[in-house]
JSON list of C-alpha atoms in Angstrom, two decimals:
[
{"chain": "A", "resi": 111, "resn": "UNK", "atom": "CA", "xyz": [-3.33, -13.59, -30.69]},
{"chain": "A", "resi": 112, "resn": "UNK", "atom": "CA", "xyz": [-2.35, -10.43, -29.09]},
{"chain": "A", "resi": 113, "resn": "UNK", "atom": "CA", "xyz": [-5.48, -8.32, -27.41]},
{"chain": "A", "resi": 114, "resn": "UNK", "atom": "CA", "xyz": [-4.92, -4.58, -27.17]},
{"chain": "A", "resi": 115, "resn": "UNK", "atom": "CA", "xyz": [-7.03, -1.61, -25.35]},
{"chain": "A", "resi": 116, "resn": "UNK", "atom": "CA", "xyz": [-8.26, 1.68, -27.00]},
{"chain": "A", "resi": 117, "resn": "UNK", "atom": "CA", "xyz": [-6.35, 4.16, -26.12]},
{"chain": "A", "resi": 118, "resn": "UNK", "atom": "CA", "xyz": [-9.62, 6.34, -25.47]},
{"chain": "A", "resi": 119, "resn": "UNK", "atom": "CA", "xyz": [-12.28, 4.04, -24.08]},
{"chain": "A", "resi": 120, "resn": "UNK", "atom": "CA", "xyz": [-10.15, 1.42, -22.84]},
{"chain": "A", "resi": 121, "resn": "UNK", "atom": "CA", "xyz": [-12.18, -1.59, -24.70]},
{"chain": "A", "resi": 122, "resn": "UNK", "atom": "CA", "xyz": [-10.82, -4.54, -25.95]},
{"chain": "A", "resi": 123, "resn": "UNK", "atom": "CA", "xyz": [-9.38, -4.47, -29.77]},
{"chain": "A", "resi": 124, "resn": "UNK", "atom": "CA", "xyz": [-8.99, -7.72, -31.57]},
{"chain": "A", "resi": 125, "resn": "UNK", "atom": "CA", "xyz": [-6.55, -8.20, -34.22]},
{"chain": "A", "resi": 126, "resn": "UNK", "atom": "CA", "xyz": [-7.86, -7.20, -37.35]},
{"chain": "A", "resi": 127, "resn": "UNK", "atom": "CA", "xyz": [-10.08, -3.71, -36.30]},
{"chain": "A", "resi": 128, "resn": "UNK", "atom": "CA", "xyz": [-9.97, -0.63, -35.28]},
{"chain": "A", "resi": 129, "resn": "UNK", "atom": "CA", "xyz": [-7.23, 1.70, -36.38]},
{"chain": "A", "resi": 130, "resn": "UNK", "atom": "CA", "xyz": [-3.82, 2.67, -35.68]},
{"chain": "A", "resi": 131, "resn": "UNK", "atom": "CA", "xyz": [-2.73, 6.58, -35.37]},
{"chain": "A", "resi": 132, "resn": "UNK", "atom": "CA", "xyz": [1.66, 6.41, -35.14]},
{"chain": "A", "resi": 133, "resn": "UNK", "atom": "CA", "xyz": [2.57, 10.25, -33.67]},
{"chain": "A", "resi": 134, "resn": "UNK", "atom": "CA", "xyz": [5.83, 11.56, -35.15]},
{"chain": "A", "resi": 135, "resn": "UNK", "atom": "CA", "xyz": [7.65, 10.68, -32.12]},
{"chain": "A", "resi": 136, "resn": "UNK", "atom": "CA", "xyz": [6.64, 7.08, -32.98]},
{"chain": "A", "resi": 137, "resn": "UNK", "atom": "CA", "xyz": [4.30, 6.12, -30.12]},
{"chain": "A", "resi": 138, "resn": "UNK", "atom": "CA", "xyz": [1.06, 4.18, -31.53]},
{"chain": "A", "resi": 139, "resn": "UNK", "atom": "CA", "xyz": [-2.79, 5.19, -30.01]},
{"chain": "A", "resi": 140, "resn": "UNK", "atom": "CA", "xyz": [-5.00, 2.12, -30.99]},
{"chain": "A", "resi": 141, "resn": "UNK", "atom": "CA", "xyz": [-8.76, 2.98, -31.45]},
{"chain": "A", "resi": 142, "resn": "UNK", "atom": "CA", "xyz": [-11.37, 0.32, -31.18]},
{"chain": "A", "resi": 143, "resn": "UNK", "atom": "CA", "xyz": [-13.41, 2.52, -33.51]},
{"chain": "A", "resi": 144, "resn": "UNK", "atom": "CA", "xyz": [-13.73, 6.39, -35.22]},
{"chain": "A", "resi": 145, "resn": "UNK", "atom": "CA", "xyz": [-15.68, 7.31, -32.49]},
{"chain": "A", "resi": 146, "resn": "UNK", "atom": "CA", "xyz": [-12.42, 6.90, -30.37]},
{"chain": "A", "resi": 147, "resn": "UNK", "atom": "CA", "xyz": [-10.42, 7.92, -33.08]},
{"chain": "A", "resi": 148, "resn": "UNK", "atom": "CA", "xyz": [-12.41, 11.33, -33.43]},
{"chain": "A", "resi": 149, "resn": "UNK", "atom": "CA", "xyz": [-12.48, 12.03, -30.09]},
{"chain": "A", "resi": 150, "resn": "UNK", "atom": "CA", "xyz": [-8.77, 12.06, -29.92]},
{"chain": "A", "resi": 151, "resn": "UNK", "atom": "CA", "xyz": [-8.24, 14.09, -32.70]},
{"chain": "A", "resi": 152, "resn": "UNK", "atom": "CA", "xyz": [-10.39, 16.55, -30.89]},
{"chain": "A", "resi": 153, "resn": "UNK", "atom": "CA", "xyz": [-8.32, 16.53, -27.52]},
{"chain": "A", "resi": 154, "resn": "UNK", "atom": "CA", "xyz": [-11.38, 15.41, -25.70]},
{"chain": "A", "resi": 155, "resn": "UNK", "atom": "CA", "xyz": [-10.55, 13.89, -22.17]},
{"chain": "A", "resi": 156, "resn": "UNK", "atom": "CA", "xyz": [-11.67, 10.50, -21.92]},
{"chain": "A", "resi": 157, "resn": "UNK", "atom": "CA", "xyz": [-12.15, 10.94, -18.21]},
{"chain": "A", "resi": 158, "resn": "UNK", "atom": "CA", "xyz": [-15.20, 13.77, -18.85]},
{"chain": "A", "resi": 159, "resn": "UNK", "atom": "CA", "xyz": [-16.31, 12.09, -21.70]},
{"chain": "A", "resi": 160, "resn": "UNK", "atom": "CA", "xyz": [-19.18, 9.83, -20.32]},
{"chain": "A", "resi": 161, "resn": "UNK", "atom": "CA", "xyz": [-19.04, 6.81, -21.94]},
{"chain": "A", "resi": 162, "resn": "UNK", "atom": "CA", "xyz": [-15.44, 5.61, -21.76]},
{"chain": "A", "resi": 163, "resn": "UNK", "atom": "CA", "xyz": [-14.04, 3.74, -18.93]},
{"chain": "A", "resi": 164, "resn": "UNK", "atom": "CA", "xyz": [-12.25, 5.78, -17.52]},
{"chain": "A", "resi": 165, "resn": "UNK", "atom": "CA", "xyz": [-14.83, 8.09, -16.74]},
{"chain": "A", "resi": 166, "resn": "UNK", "atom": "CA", "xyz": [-16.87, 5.33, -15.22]},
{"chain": "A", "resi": 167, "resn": "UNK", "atom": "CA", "xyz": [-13.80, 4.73, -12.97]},
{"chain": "A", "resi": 168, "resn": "UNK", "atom": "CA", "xyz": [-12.94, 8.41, -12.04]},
{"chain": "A", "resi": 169, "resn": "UNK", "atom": "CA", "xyz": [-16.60, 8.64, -11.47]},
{"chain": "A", "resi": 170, "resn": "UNK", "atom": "CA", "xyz": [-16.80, 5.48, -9.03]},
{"chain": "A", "resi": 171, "resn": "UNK", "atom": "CA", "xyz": [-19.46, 3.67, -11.37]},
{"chain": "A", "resi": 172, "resn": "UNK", "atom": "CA", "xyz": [-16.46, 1.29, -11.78]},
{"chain": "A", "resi": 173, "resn": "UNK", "atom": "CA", "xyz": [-13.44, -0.42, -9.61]},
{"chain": "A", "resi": 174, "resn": "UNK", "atom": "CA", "xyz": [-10.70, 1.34, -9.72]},
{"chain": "A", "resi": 175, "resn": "UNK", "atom": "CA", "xyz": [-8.29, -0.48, -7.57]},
{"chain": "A", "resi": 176, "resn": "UNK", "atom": "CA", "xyz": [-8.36, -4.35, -7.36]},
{"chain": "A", "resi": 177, "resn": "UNK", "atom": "CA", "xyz": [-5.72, -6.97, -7.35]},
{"chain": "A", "resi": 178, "resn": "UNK", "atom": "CA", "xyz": [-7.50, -9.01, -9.89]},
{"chain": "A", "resi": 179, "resn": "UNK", "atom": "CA", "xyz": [-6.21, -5.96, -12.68]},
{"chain": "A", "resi": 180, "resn": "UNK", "atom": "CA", "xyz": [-2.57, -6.85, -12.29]},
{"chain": "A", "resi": 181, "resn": "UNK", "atom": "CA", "xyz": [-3.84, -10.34, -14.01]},
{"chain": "A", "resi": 182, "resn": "UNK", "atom": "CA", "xyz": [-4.50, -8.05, -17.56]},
{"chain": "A", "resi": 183, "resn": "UNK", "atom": "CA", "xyz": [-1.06, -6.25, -17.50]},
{"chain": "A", "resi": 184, "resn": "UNK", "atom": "CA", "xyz": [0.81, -7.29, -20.75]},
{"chain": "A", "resi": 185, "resn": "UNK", "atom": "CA", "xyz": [4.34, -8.87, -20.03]},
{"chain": "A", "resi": 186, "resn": "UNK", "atom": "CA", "xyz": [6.88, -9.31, -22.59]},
{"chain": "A", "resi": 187, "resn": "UNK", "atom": "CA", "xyz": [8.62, -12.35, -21.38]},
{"chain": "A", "resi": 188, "resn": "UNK", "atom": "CA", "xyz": [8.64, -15.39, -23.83]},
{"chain": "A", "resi": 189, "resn": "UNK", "atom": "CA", "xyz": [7.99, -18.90, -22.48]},
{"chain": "A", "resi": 190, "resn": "UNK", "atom": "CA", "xyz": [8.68, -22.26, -23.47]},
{"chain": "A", "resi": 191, "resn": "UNK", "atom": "CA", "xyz": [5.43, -23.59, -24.60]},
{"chain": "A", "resi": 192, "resn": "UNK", "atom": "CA", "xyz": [4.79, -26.59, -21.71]},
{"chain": "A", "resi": 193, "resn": "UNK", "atom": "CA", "xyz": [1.28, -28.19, -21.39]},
{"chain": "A", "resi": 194, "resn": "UNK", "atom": "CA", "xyz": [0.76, -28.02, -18.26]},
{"chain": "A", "resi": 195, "resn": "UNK", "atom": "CA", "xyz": [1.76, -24.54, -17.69]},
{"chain": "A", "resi": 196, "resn": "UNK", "atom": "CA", "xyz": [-0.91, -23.73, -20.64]},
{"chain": "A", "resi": 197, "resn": "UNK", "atom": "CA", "xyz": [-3.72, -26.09, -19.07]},
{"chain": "A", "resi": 198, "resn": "UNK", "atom": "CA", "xyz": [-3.06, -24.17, -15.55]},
{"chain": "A", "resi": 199, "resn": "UNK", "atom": "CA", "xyz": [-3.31, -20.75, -16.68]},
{"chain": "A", "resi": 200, "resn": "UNK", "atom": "CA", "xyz": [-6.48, -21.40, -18.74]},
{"chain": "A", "resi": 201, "resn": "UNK", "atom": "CA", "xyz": [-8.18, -23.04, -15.04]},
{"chain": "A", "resi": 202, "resn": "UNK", "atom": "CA", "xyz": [-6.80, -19.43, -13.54]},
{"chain": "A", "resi": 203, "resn": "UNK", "atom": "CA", "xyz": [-7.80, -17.11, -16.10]},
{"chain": "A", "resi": 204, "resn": "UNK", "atom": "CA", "xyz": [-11.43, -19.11, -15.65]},
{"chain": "A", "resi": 205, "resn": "UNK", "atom": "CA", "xyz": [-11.15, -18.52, -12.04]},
{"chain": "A", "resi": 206, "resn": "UNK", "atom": "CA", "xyz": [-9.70, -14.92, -12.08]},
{"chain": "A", "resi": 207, "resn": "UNK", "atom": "CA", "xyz": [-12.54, -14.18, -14.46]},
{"chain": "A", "resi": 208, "resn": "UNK", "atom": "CA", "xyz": [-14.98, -15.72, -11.54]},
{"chain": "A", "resi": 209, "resn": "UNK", "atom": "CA", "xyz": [-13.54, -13.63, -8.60]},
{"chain": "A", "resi": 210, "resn": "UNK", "atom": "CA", "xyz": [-14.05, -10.38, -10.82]},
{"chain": "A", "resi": 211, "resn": "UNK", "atom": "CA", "xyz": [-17.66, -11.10, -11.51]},
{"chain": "A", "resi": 212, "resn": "UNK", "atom": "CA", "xyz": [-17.84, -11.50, -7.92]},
{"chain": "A", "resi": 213, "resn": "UNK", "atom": "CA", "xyz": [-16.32, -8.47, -6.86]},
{"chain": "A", "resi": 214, "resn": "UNK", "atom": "CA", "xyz": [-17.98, -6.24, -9.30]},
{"chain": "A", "resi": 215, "resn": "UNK", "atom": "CA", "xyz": [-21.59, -7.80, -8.37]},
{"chain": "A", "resi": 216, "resn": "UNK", "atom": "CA", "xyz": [-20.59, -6.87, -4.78]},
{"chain": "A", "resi": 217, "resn": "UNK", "atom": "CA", "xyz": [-19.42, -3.40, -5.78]},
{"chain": "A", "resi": 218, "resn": "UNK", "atom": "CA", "xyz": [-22.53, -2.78, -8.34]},
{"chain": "A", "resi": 219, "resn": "UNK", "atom": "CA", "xyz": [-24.89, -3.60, -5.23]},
{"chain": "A", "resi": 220, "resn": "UNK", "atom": "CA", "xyz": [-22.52, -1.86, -2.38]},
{"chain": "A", "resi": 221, "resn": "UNK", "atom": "CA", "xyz": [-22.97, 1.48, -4.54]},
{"chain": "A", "resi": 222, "resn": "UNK", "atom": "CA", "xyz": [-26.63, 1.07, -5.01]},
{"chain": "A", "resi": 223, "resn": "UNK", "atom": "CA", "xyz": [-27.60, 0.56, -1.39]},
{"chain": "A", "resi": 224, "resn": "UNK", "atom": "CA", "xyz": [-26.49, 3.99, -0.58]},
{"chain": "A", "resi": 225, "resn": "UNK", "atom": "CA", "xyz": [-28.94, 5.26, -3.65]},
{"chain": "A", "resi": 226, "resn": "UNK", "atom": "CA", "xyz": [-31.52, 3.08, -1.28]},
{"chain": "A", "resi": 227, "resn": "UNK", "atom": "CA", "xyz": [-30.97, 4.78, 1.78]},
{"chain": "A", "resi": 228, "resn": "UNK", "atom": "CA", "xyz": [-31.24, 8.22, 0.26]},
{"chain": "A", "resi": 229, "resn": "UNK", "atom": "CA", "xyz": [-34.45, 7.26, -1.65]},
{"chain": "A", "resi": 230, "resn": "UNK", "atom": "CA", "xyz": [-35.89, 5.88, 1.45]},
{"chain": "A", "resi": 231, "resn": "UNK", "atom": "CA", "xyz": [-35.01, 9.30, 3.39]},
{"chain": "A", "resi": 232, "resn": "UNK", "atom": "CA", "xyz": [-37.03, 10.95, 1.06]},
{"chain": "A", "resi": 233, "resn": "UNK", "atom": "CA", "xyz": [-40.14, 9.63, 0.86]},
{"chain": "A", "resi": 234, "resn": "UNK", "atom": "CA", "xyz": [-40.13, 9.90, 4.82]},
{"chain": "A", "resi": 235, "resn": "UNK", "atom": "CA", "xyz": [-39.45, 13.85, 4.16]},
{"chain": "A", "resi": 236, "resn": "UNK", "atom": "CA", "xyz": [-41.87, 13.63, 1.96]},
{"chain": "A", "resi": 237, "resn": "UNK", "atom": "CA", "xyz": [-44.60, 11.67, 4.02]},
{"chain": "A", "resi": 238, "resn": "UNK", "atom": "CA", "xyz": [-43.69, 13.92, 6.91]},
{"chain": "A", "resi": 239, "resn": "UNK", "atom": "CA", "xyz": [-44.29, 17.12, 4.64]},
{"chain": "A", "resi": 240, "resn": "UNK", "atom": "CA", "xyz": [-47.58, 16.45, 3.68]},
{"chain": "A", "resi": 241, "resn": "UNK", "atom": "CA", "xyz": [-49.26, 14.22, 6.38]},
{"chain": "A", "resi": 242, "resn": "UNK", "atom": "CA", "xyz": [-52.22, 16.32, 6.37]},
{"chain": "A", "resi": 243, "resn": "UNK", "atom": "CA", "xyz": [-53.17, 14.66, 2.73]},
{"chain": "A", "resi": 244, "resn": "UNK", "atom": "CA", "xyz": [-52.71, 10.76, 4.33]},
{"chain": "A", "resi": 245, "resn": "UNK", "atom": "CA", "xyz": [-56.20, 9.66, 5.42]},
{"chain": "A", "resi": 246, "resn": "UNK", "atom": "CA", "xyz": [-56.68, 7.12, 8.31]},
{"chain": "A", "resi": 247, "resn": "UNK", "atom": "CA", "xyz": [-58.74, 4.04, 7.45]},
{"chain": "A", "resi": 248, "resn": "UNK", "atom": "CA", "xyz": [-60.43, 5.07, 10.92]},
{"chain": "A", "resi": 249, "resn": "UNK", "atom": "CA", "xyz": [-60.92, 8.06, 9.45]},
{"chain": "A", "resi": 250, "resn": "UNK", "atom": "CA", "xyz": [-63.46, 7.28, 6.56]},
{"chain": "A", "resi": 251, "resn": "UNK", "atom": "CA", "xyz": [-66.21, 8.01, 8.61]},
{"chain": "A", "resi": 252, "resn": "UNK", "atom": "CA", "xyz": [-66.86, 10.70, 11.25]},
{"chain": "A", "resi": 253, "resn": "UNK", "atom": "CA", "xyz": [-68.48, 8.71, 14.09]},
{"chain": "A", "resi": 254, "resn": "UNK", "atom": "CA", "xyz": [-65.81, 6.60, 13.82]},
{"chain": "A", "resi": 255, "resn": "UNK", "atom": "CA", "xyz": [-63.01, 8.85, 14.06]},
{"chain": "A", "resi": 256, "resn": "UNK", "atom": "CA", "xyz": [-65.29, 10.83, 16.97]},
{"chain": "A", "resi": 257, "resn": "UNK", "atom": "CA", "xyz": [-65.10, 7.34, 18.79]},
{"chain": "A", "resi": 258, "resn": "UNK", "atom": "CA", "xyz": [-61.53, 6.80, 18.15]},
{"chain": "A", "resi": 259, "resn": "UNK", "atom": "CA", "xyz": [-60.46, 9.74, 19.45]},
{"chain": "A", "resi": 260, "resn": "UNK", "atom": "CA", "xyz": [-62.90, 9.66, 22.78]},
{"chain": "A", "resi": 261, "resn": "UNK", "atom": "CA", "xyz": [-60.89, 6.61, 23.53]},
{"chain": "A", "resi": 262, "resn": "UNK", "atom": "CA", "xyz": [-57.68, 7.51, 22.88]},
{"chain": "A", "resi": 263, "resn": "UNK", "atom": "CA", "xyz": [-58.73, 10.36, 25.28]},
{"chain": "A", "resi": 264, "resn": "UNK", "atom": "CA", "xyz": [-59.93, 8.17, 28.15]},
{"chain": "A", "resi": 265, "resn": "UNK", "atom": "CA", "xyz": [-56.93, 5.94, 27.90]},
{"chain": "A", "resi": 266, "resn": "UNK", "atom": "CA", "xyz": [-54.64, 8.56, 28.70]},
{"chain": "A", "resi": 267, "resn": "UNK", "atom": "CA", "xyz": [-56.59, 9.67, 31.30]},
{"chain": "A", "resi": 268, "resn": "UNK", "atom": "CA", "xyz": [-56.97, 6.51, 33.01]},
{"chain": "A", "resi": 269, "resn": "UNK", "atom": "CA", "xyz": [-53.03, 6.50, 32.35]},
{"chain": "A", "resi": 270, "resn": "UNK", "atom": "CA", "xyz": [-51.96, 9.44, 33.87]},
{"chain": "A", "resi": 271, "resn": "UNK", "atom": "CA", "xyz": [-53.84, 8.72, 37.18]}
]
């Protein structure tokens, strides 16, 4: 059963769907869909459009470079069917499949921490822009924040002596 990729959104096509579009110099575009297939008629770049993968990747929503991807590249070297060799490759392709979920978890949560950071720098901004609206517990009631303050007072006093 031989797997192809959309030309456009890089998805999986399985044998049976999609459609085929054969240019007069005889090179074949395989769409997963007419979405694809309409968005190539238009000459739309898949790398601005936002959906497809390759955007994703140009983008870096996605990874782009990893030595896992050599695993997907098609060869076209026969082999002599030996049961071993098939029950091996199915325990790597289980394992490859592994290390990829693995590395994209990592990368998902490596690009999100940096989102963190840069939310957490703004709420400070923000806390530090309007301070005056933050109200002390101490605060609630004057006598209270009267006393607090006369004793701040005194202990720097007593401090600075």
């Amino acid at each position: 059963m031989r797997l192809v990729k959309c030309y456009f959104c890089s998805s999986t096509v399985y044998p049976g769907h999609g459609t085929m579009f054969v240019r007069n110099d005889c090179k074949e575009f395989r769409f997963c869909r007419a979405k694809c297939h309409k968005a190539f008629k238009h000459k739309r770049n898949p790398r601005k459009v936002r959906w497809t993968k390759a955007f994703r990747k140009s983008a870096g929503k996605e990874m782009a470079i990893d030595a896992v991807f050599d695993f997907e590249k098609r060869r076209h070297v026969p082999v002599k069917y030996d049961r071993n060799l098939v029950t091996n490759t199915v325990q790597a392709i289980k394992r490859i499949q592994e290390i990829r979920q693995k590395r994209e978890r990592q990368f998902i949560k490596k690009r999100l921490d940096a989102g963190k950071v840069k939310r957490v720098e703004a709420k400070k901004k923000l806390i530090e822009q309007s301070i005056g609206l933050i109200v002390s517990p101490m605060a609630r009631n004057k006598s209270q924040l009267v006393k607090a303050v006369t004793e701040k007072a005194n202990r720097m006093d007593t401090e600075d002596q």
